[in-house]
């Protein structure tokens, strides 16, 4: 099976712009989670989608949003970018999003905000 | 809420040395516990996991035992290799409607192994 894929791998944006990141889960996986990784805050949970519904959300401002399509592919959007949004954004997929399941991570999208 | 605390790094070892990375957690109920590894420029890979107390996860010579009495999940390897140099993350996932698809991570421990 192909692993989790994320596009693009690298992005450079300027403050105030918006950005959309894409994630394709492992075939058959219906749960997709997103994380932000920064040197200062570490790995933080953004949100989780299952069957096109957001089931769980972390403590991030409303500028961070996401969606999931019927084929389980997911996108996340960040509007009005700030310098502090520079980070590695990771998505992960699992079969059902259950707490005993392994989450499989993609390689990440590295976002730099200038 | 849930939290994970890892020993501070970085950890520097010589090849064939014994490795221990401490991990303790705070959580209600019976969380599942994971160790993930991140190599430079890559995403996270599962190293091992344990889903109930006293379970031992193992993979590639690494081991960790879920100790509920001490709320710990310490990672060990008897003989490290240069190729084990990476960042190691301890994480937990709890049951319940507010926990779907959510891993809570420790801050990560950088391991460098010298020949």
XYZ file of N, CA and C in Angstrom:
687
model
N 0.843 -1.200 0.000
C 0.000 0.000 0.000
C 0.863 1.229 0.000
N 0.425 2.238 -0.714
C 1.133 3.503 -0.672
C 0.911 4.141 0.686
N 1.914 4.927 1.105
C 1.814 5.601 2.391
C 1.018 6.879 2.287
N 1.047 7.643 3.353
C 0.372 8.932 3.397
C 1.189 9.925 2.571
N 0.536 10.632 1.693
C 1.233 11.625 0.879
C 0.712 13.018 1.190
N 1.618 13.982 1.129
C 1.265 15.379 1.392
C 1.839 16.253 0.288
N 1.051 17.205 -0.138
C 1.514 18.175 -1.132
C 1.073 19.572 -0.746
N 1.879 20.579 -1.071
C 3.251 20.447 -1.545
C 4.188 20.092 -0.391
N 5.421 19.811 -0.665
C 6.376 19.522 0.402
C 6.933 20.789 1.030
N 7.039 21.827 0.251
C 7.584 23.097 0.739
C 6.753 24.253 0.190
N 6.598 25.270 1.024
C 5.837 26.451 0.642
C 6.467 27.683 1.273
N 6.525 28.746 0.492
C 6.922 30.036 1.054
C 5.794 31.023 0.778
N 5.310 31.656 1.822
C 4.226 32.632 1.708
C 4.626 33.893 2.467
N 3.865 34.954 2.245
C 4.087 36.182 2.996
C 2.927 36.418 3.947
N 3.186 37.209 4.942
C 2.155 37.513 5.960
C 0.879 38.021 5.298
N -0.248 37.570 5.807
C -1.533 38.008 5.297
C -2.104 37.122 4.202
N -1.248 36.337 3.568
C -1.748 35.421 2.539
C -2.447 34.230 3.190
N -3.062 33.414 2.352
C -3.630 32.172 2.835
C -2.968 30.997 2.120
N -3.097 29.812 2.706
C -2.443 28.645 2.132
C -3.342 27.418 2.316
N -3.274 26.506 1.355
C -4.015 25.241 1.434
C -3.039 24.088 1.282
N -3.085 23.169 2.226
C -2.234 21.989 2.207
C -3.103 20.760 1.987
N -2.538 19.765 1.297
C -3.322 18.589 0.953
C -2.706 17.324 1.536
N -3.579 16.375 1.856
C -3.145 15.113 2.443
C -3.972 13.976 1.858
N -3.290 12.957 1.347
C -3.974 11.752 0.871
C -3.643 10.606 1.807
N -4.654 10.041 2.479
C -4.385 8.984 3.460
C -4.089 7.652 2.790
N -3.682 6.707 3.609
C -3.509 5.337 3.139
C -4.857 4.823 2.667
N -4.859 4.084 1.573
C -6.101 3.555 1.027
C -6.869 2.756 2.082
N -8.151 3.089 2.227
C -8.989 2.406 3.209
C -9.064 3.101 4.551
N -8.161 4.019 4.813
C -8.208 4.784 6.071
C -9.218 5.908 5.934
N -10.046 6.075 6.963
C -11.087 7.092 6.910
C -10.846 8.250 7.871
N -9.873 8.078 8.753
C -9.569 9.141 9.720
C -8.278 9.843 9.315
N -8.341 11.159 9.282
C -7.160 11.968 8.988
C -6.993 13.016 10.092
N -5.806 13.050 10.663
C -5.473 14.042 11.705
C -4.383 14.957 11.184
N -4.393 16.184 11.671
C -3.379 17.169 11.302
C -2.654 17.651 12.556
N -1.335 17.869 12.403
C -0.502 18.349 13.498
C 0.413 19.468 12.999
N 0.730 20.369 13.908
C 1.717 21.411 13.640
C 2.963 21.112 14.473
N 4.133 21.143 13.834
C 5.383 20.908 14.554
C 6.277 22.138 14.457
N 6.628 22.700 15.598
C 7.547 23.837 15.666
C 8.597 23.565 16.721
N 9.770 24.197 16.603
C 10.823 23.982 17.611
C 10.372 24.416 19.010
N 9.569 25.454 19.095
C 9.189 25.971 20.398
C 8.046 25.236 21.054
N 7.040 24.866 20.293
C 5.834 24.233 20.842
C 5.776 22.735 20.621
N 6.693 22.184 19.836
C 6.673 20.754 19.586
C 5.538 20.370 18.653
N 5.011 19.183 18.874
C 3.935 18.641 18.036
C 2.594 18.923 18.701
N 1.743 19.645 17.992
C 0.436 19.993 18.535
C -0.664 19.566 17.574
N -1.715 19.008 18.130
C -2.852 18.516 17.380
C -3.712 19.679 16.900
N -4.017 19.652 15.590
C -4.886 20.682 15.010
C -6.343 20.227 14.966
N -6.624 19.151 14.235
C -7.981 18.614 14.134
C -7.946 17.243 13.498
N -9.098 16.567 13.584
C -9.267 15.241 13.015
C -10.566 15.180 12.236
N -10.527 14.528 11.086
C -11.707 14.348 10.260
C -11.956 12.864 10.034
N -13.244 12.539 10.009
C -13.674 11.165 9.758
C -14.975 11.234 8.969
N -15.011 10.551 7.844
C -16.210 10.564 7.002
C -16.718 11.976 6.767
N -15.814 12.839 6.391
C -16.113 14.215 5.988
C -16.580 15.106 7.139
N -16.444 14.632 8.373
C -16.895 15.396 9.537
C -15.713 15.657 10.465
N -15.634 16.870 10.974
C -14.616 17.160 11.979
C -15.110 16.632 13.312
N -14.364 15.685 13.883
C -14.776 15.089 15.150
C -14.038 15.675 16.352
N -12.887 16.247 16.086
C -12.065 16.702 17.189
C -11.243 17.899 16.730
N -10.989 18.800 17.647
C -10.274 20.016 17.287
C -9.343 20.399 18.417
N -8.155 20.835 18.068
C -7.195 21.308 19.054
C -7.401 22.781 19.343
N -6.476 23.324 20.102
C -6.607 24.701 20.561
C -5.877 25.661 19.625
N -6.425 25.846 18.457
C -5.864 26.759 17.475
C -6.932 27.770 17.064
N -6.500 28.961 16.618
C -7.498 29.968 16.232
C -8.269 29.561 14.992
N -9.369 30.255 14.756
C -10.252 29.940 13.653
C -9.629 30.117 12.280
N -8.447 30.753 12.233
C -7.747 30.892 10.943
C -7.347 29.528 10.371
N -7.271 28.551 11.260
C -6.916 27.192 10.847
C -8.217 26.410 10.631
N -8.373 25.896 9.443
C -9.579 25.130 9.139
C -9.221 23.953 8.258
N -10.148 23.056 8.106
C -9.882 21.901 7.278
C -11.160 21.356 6.696
N -10.990 20.358 5.869
C -12.139 19.631 5.355
C -11.675 18.275 4.861
N -12.640 17.401 4.680
C -12.332 16.075 4.161
C -13.324 15.753 3.058
N -12.832 15.107 2.052
C -13.655 14.765 0.903
C -14.155 13.325 1.006
N -15.050 12.971 0.106
C -15.666 11.646 0.175
C -14.653 10.521 -0.055
N -13.529 10.814 -0.674
C -12.498 9.781 -0.873
C -11.484 9.776 0.279
N -11.802 10.494 1.351
C -11.003 10.602 2.580
C -9.808 11.536 2.462
N -9.513 12.037 1.291
C -8.455 13.053 1.170
C -8.847 14.272 1.987
N -7.857 14.930 2.526
C -8.145 16.072 3.403
C -7.297 17.269 3.005
N -7.818 18.424 3.264
C -7.083 19.666 3.087
C -7.165 20.471 4.375
N -6.114 21.230 4.636
C -6.202 22.218 5.702
C -5.846 23.588 5.108
N -6.480 24.588 5.653
C -6.313 25.949 5.166
C -5.914 26.852 6.329
N -4.974 27.705 6.058
C -4.623 28.728 7.045
C -4.811 30.076 6.373
N -5.658 30.898 6.930
C -5.906 32.220 6.356
C -5.117 33.273 7.129
N -4.922 34.410 6.508
C -4.243 35.545 7.124
C -2.978 35.083 7.863
N -2.056 34.558 7.098
C -0.855 33.958 7.674
C -0.075 34.938 8.545
N 0.464 34.398 9.631
C 1.325 35.135 10.549
C 2.703 34.474 10.549
N 3.715 35.245 10.964
C 5.074 34.694 10.997
C 5.129 33.423 11.838
N 4.362 33.402 12.918
C 4.361 32.262 13.829
C 3.737 31.008 13.256
N 3.148 31.106 12.083
C 2.569 29.918 11.439
C 3.626 29.108 10.702
N 4.843 29.629 10.623
C 5.935 28.878 10.007
C 6.149 27.596 10.810
N 6.070 26.468 10.128
C 6.108 25.184 10.837
C 6.131 24.056 9.822
N 6.319 22.858 10.350
C 6.109 21.644 9.580
C 4.706 21.153 9.898
N 3.878 20.992 8.882
C 2.515 20.508 9.077
C 2.449 19.048 8.642
N 2.063 18.217 9.590
C 2.020 16.783 9.365
C 0.581 16.293 9.358
N 0.276 15.420 8.441
C -1.001 14.738 8.541
C -0.743 13.257 8.794
N -1.718 12.627 9.377
C -1.618 11.222 9.731
C -2.963 10.561 9.467
N -2.925 9.303 9.075
C -4.185 8.601 8.846
C -4.232 7.313 9.653
N -5.444 6.912 9.957
C -5.695 5.630 10.605
C -7.043 5.120 10.111
N -7.326 3.892 10.430
C -8.543 3.279 9.921
C -9.795 4.000 10.429
N -9.914 4.130 11.763
C -11.137 4.690 12.352
C -10.872 5.849 13.305
N -9.601 6.126 13.582
C -9.297 7.175 14.543
C -9.431 6.735 15.983
N -9.474 5.437 16.233
C -9.613 4.942 17.590
C -8.317 5.088 18.379
N -8.440 5.082 19.705
C -7.269 5.430 20.525
C -6.226 4.325 20.559
N -6.575 3.116 20.168
C -5.580 2.052 20.158
C -4.909 1.893 18.794
N -5.402 2.624 17.804
C -4.872 2.465 16.464
C -3.581 3.233 16.262
N -2.750 2.719 15.370
C -1.550 3.435 14.963
C -1.917 4.513 13.954
N -1.366 5.690 14.143
C -1.486 6.740 13.138
C -0.250 6.691 12.257
N -0.465 6.732 10.948
C 0.616 6.701 9.967
C 0.795 8.109 9.406
N 2.014 8.593 9.514
C 2.290 9.978 9.171
C 2.848 10.136 7.760
N 2.493 11.266 7.147
C 3.105 11.662 5.906
C 4.422 12.385 6.160
N 5.116 12.793 5.092
C 6.416 13.453 5.234
C 6.322 14.898 5.670
N 5.124 15.469 5.597
C 4.935 16.833 6.049
C 5.055 17.863 4.943
N 4.452 19.014 5.203
C 4.617 20.202 4.361
C 5.306 21.258 5.217
N 6.444 21.722 4.743
C 7.166 22.765 5.486
C 6.743 24.128 4.958
N 6.130 24.910 5.827
C 5.625 26.236 5.476
C 6.517 27.304 6.096
N 6.973 28.208 5.271
C 7.748 29.357 5.745
C 6.958 30.622 5.431
N 6.686 31.410 6.449
C 5.947 32.662 6.281
C 6.922 33.824 6.473
N 7.026 34.654 5.428
C 7.962 35.792 5.471
C 7.233 37.106 5.688
N -6.116 17.390 31.999
C -5.938 16.927 30.629
C -4.770 15.959 30.533
N -4.555 15.467 29.313
C -3.457 14.534 29.068
C -2.148 15.276 28.866
N -1.066 14.671 29.325
C 0.259 15.244 29.077
C 1.313 14.142 29.087
N 2.408 14.404 28.389
C 3.530 13.465 28.307
C 4.815 14.238 28.577
N 5.651 13.680 29.424
C 6.927 14.306 29.749
C 8.062 13.341 29.401
N 8.994 13.805 28.592
C 10.158 13.004 28.226
C 11.401 13.584 28.865
N 12.403 12.729 29.042
C 13.672 13.221 29.556
C 14.246 14.224 28.567
N 14.902 15.216 29.113
C 15.462 16.243 28.247
C 16.688 15.710 27.530
N 16.854 16.144 26.315
C 18.051 15.766 25.582
C 18.953 16.964 25.418
N 19.850 16.934 24.443
C 20.077 15.756 23.610
C 20.843 14.662 24.351
N 20.714 13.458 23.823
C 21.426 12.311 24.362
C 22.490 11.916 23.344
N 23.720 11.811 23.802
C 24.832 11.430 22.934
C 25.455 10.155 23.470
N 25.547 9.135 22.620
C 26.080 7.840 23.014
C 27.085 7.338 21.994
N 27.925 6.444 22.431
C 28.811 5.728 21.516
C 28.092 4.490 21.008
N 28.482 4.059 19.820
C 27.877 2.851 19.250
C 28.008 1.688 20.229
N 26.966 0.868 20.306
C 26.868 -0.320 21.164
C 26.573 0.022 22.621
N 26.368 1.278 22.927
C 25.997 1.646 24.297
C 24.528 1.317 24.546
N 24.150 1.293 25.840
C 22.765 1.042 26.244
C 21.996 2.358 26.258
N 20.770 2.312 25.747
C 19.946 3.512 25.659
C 18.721 3.397 26.555
N 18.458 4.456 27.291
C 17.179 4.622 27.985
C 16.708 6.043 27.755
N 15.467 6.188 27.311
C 14.818 7.500 27.232
C 13.563 7.400 28.094
N 13.521 8.218 29.129
C 12.404 8.166 30.067
C 11.170 8.893 29.535
N 10.009 8.323 29.810
C 8.744 8.936 29.427
C 7.735 8.662 30.528
N 7.109 9.712 31.038
C 6.010 9.563 31.990
C 4.803 10.315 31.452
N 3.627 9.915 31.907
C 2.413 10.521 31.365
C 1.419 10.836 32.463
N 0.502 11.713 32.124
C -0.656 12.015 32.962
C -1.888 11.861 32.095
N -2.799 11.019 32.533
C -4.023 10.805 31.761
C -5.046 10.107 32.642
N -6.297 10.322 32.346
C -7.346 9.577 33.026
C -7.599 8.291 32.253
N -8.126 7.316 32.939
C -8.484 6.074 32.273
C -7.281 5.267 31.841
N -7.419 4.637 30.674
C -6.411 3.698 30.192
C -5.952 4.091 28.789
N -5.017 5.003 28.715
C -4.564 5.445 27.394
C -3.739 4.380 26.696
N -3.583 4.528 25.391
C -2.602 3.768 24.637
C -1.335 4.601 24.546
N -0.193 3.930 24.537
C 1.095 4.628 24.554
C 1.926 4.249 23.336
N 2.654 5.207 22.814
C 3.394 5.021 21.571
C 4.789 5.647 21.686
N 5.720 5.063 20.945
C 6.988 5.723 20.642
C 7.076 5.876 19.129
N 7.313 7.121 18.713
C 7.533 7.432 17.314
C 8.972 7.931 17.149
N 9.518 7.753 15.936
C 10.857 8.225 15.636
C 10.790 9.099 14.379
N 11.571 10.168 14.394
C 11.610 11.090 13.257
C 13.048 11.266 12.803
N 13.314 10.873 11.561
C 14.623 11.075 10.960
C 14.645 12.430 10.256
N 15.809 13.010 10.064
C 15.892 14.354 9.476
C 15.128 14.466 8.163
N 14.289 15.486 8.074
C 13.569 15.755 6.841
C 12.399 14.817 6.572
N 12.021 14.031 7.561
C 10.950 13.068 7.341
C 9.816 13.261 8.340
N 8.723 12.549 8.104
C 7.626 12.531 9.054
C 7.930 11.549 10.163
N 6.928 11.241 10.961
C 7.101 10.345 12.098
C 6.798 8.906 11.687
N 7.582 7.982 12.239
C 7.339 6.561 12.020
C 7.065 5.908 13.370
N 6.081 5.028 13.403
C 5.836 4.295 14.630
C 7.001 3.367 14.916
N 7.498 3.419 16.143
C 8.552 2.504 16.563
C 7.944 1.309 17.305
N 7.080 1.602 18.277
C 6.387 0.550 19.002
C 5.221 1.155 19.770
N 4.334 0.270 20.251
C 3.193 0.773 21.018
C 2.743 -0.279 22.022
N 1.949 0.178 22.989
C 1.331 -0.709 23.966
C -0.037 -0.144 24.312
N -1.035 -1.004 24.345
C -2.398 -0.508 24.520
C -3.014 -0.838 25.874
N -2.323 -1.616 26.710
C -2.833 -1.846 28.052
C -1.678 -2.071 29.017
N -1.996 -1.931 30.294
C -0.977 -2.025 31.334
C -0.232 -3.357 31.266
N 1.084 -3.282 31.496
C 2.013 -4.415 31.507
C 2.339 -4.950 30.124
N 1.721 -4.414 29.076
C 2.104 -4.767 27.709
C 3.518 -4.286 27.444
N 4.275 -5.083 26.682
C 5.594 -4.661 26.236
C 5.554 -4.525 24.726
N 5.888 -3.338 24.236
C 6.045 -3.148 22.815
C 7.506 -3.332 22.435
N 7.768 -3.895 21.257
C 9.153 -4.084 20.844
C 9.248 -4.023 19.327
N 10.399 -3.540 18.852
C 10.624 -3.423 17.421
C 12.077 -3.019 17.194
N 12.751 -3.661 16.272
C 14.119 -3.301 15.877
C 15.065 -3.212 17.071
N 14.879 -4.032 18.093
C 15.739 -4.025 19.259
C 15.321 -3.053 20.340
N 14.357 -2.198 20.042
C 13.816 -1.265 21.036
C 12.687 -1.938 21.812
N 12.572 -1.586 23.085
C 11.498 -2.114 23.929
C 10.969 -1.021 24.849
N 9.697 -1.152 25.221
C 9.119 -0.279 26.236
C 7.965 -1.020 26.880
N 7.831 -0.896 28.196
C 6.767 -1.576 28.931
C 5.829 -0.553 29.548
N 4.546 -0.750 29.363
C 3.492 0.129 29.877
C 3.336 -0.148 31.375
N 3.783 0.795 32.202
C 3.710 0.654 33.659
C 2.683 1.632 34.200
N 1.498 1.108 34.518
C 0.444 1.998 34.992
C 0.740 2.496 36.412
N 1.381 1.650 37.215
C 1.615 2.043 38.608
C 2.576 3.230 38.706
N 3.478 3.352 37.742
C 4.411 4.485 37.740
C 4.107 5.461 36.597
N 3.025 5.246 35.889
C 2.617 6.040 34.713
C 3.823 6.311 33.811
N 4.487 5.229 33.413
C 5.705 5.387 32.616
C 5.713 4.451 31.419
N 6.538 4.814 30.436
C 6.686 4.021 29.211
C 8.094 4.302 28.677
N 9.091 3.881 29.417
C 10.485 4.196 29.090
C 10.972 3.365 27.913
N 11.693 4.009 27.014
C 12.235 3.338 25.827
C 13.652 2.853 26.119
N 13.943 1.600 25.725
C 15.276 1.037 25.956
C 15.759 0.288 24.723
N 17.087 0.297 24.549
C 17.724 -0.532 23.533
C 19.072 -0.952 24.071
N 19.384 -2.211 23.909
C 20.592 -2.744 24.523
C 21.877 -2.296 23.857
N 21.843 -2.041 22.544
C 23.069 -1.717 21.822
C 22.698 -0.816 20.642
N 22.972 0.468 20.780
C 22.544 1.408 19.738
C 23.544 1.427 18.582
N 23.026 1.826 17.429
C 23.837 1.953 16.222
C 23.803 3.402 15.742
N 24.764 3.748 14.895
C 24.793 5.104 14.345
C 23.472 5.421 13.642
N 22.884 4.415 12.999
C 21.643 4.606 12.257
C 20.441 4.891 13.161
N 20.597 4.739 14.468
C 19.511 5.057 15.411
C 19.452 6.550 15.735
N 20.401 7.302 15.244
C 20.407 8.751 15.475
C 19.157 9.369 14.864
N 18.364 10.019 15.697
C 17.059 10.544 15.263
C 16.436 11.275 16.451
N 15.206 11.770 16.264
C 14.440 12.343 17.360
C 13.344 11.349 17.742
N 13.214 11.089 19.042
C 12.261 10.119 19.535
C 11.161 10.820 20.322
N 9.906 10.459 20.000
C 8.750 11.066 20.639
C 7.921 10.010 21.350
N 7.595 10.266 22.586
C 6.640 9.464 23.332
C 5.273 10.128 23.165
N 4.225 9.335 23.022
C 2.902 9.908 22.796
C 1.838 9.031 23.429
N 0.689 9.642 23.711
C -0.435 8.873 24.206
C -1.699 9.234 23.461
N -2.631 8.288 23.463
C -3.945 8.503 22.888
C -4.964 7.952 23.862
N -5.951 8.760 24.194
C -6.920 8.342 25.189
C -8.258 8.044 24.542
N -9.065 7.287 25.231
C -10.387 6.952 24.717
C -11.347 8.101 24.987
N -12.476 8.088 24.317
C -13.478 9.108 24.584
C -13.729 9.990 23.389
N -14.899 10.582 23.383
C -15.325 11.360 22.224
C -14.481 12.576 21.935
N -13.801 13.107 22.934
C -12.982 14.296 22.682
C -11.559 13.925 22.296
N -11.319 12.649 22.079
C -9.945 12.209 21.830
C -9.764 11.553 20.472
N -10.810 11.546 19.649
C -10.683 10.901 18.348
C -9.487 11.446 17.587
N -8.654 10.493 17.118
C -7.552 10.853 16.236
C -6.528 11.786 16.833
N -6.489 11.891 18.157
C -5.588 12.850 18.787
C -4.478 12.146 19.536
N -3.248 12.426 19.139
C -2.078 12.009 19.890
C -1.550 13.213 20.658
N -1.213 12.975 21.918
C -0.538 13.992 22.722
C 0.925 13.584 22.840
N 1.825 14.469 22.422
C 3.236 14.138 22.327
C 4.060 14.753 23.449
N 5.155 14.062 23.797
C 6.189 14.676 24.591
C 7.013 15.602 23.719
N 7.992 16.264 24.338
C 8.728 17.300 23.613
C 9.780 16.747 22.674
N 10.029 15.455 22.714
C 11.010 14.842 21.830
C 12.399 14.812 22.457
N 13.132 13.758 22.145
C 14.503 13.603 22.634
C 15.407 13.344 21.443
N 16.401 14.219 21.265
C 17.353 14.048 20.172
C 18.425 13.058 20.602
N 18.598 12.014 19.807
C 19.625 11.007 20.074
C 20.684 11.070 18.982
N 21.936 11.185 19.397
C 23.064 11.133 18.470
C 23.965 9.990 18.908
N 24.272 9.096 17.967
C 25.145 7.967 18.243
C 26.414 8.123 17.413
N 27.555 8.124 18.093
C 28.860 8.256 17.434
C 29.495 6.895 17.229
N 30.229 6.727 16.096
C 30.924 5.446 15.849
C 31.974 5.168 16.919
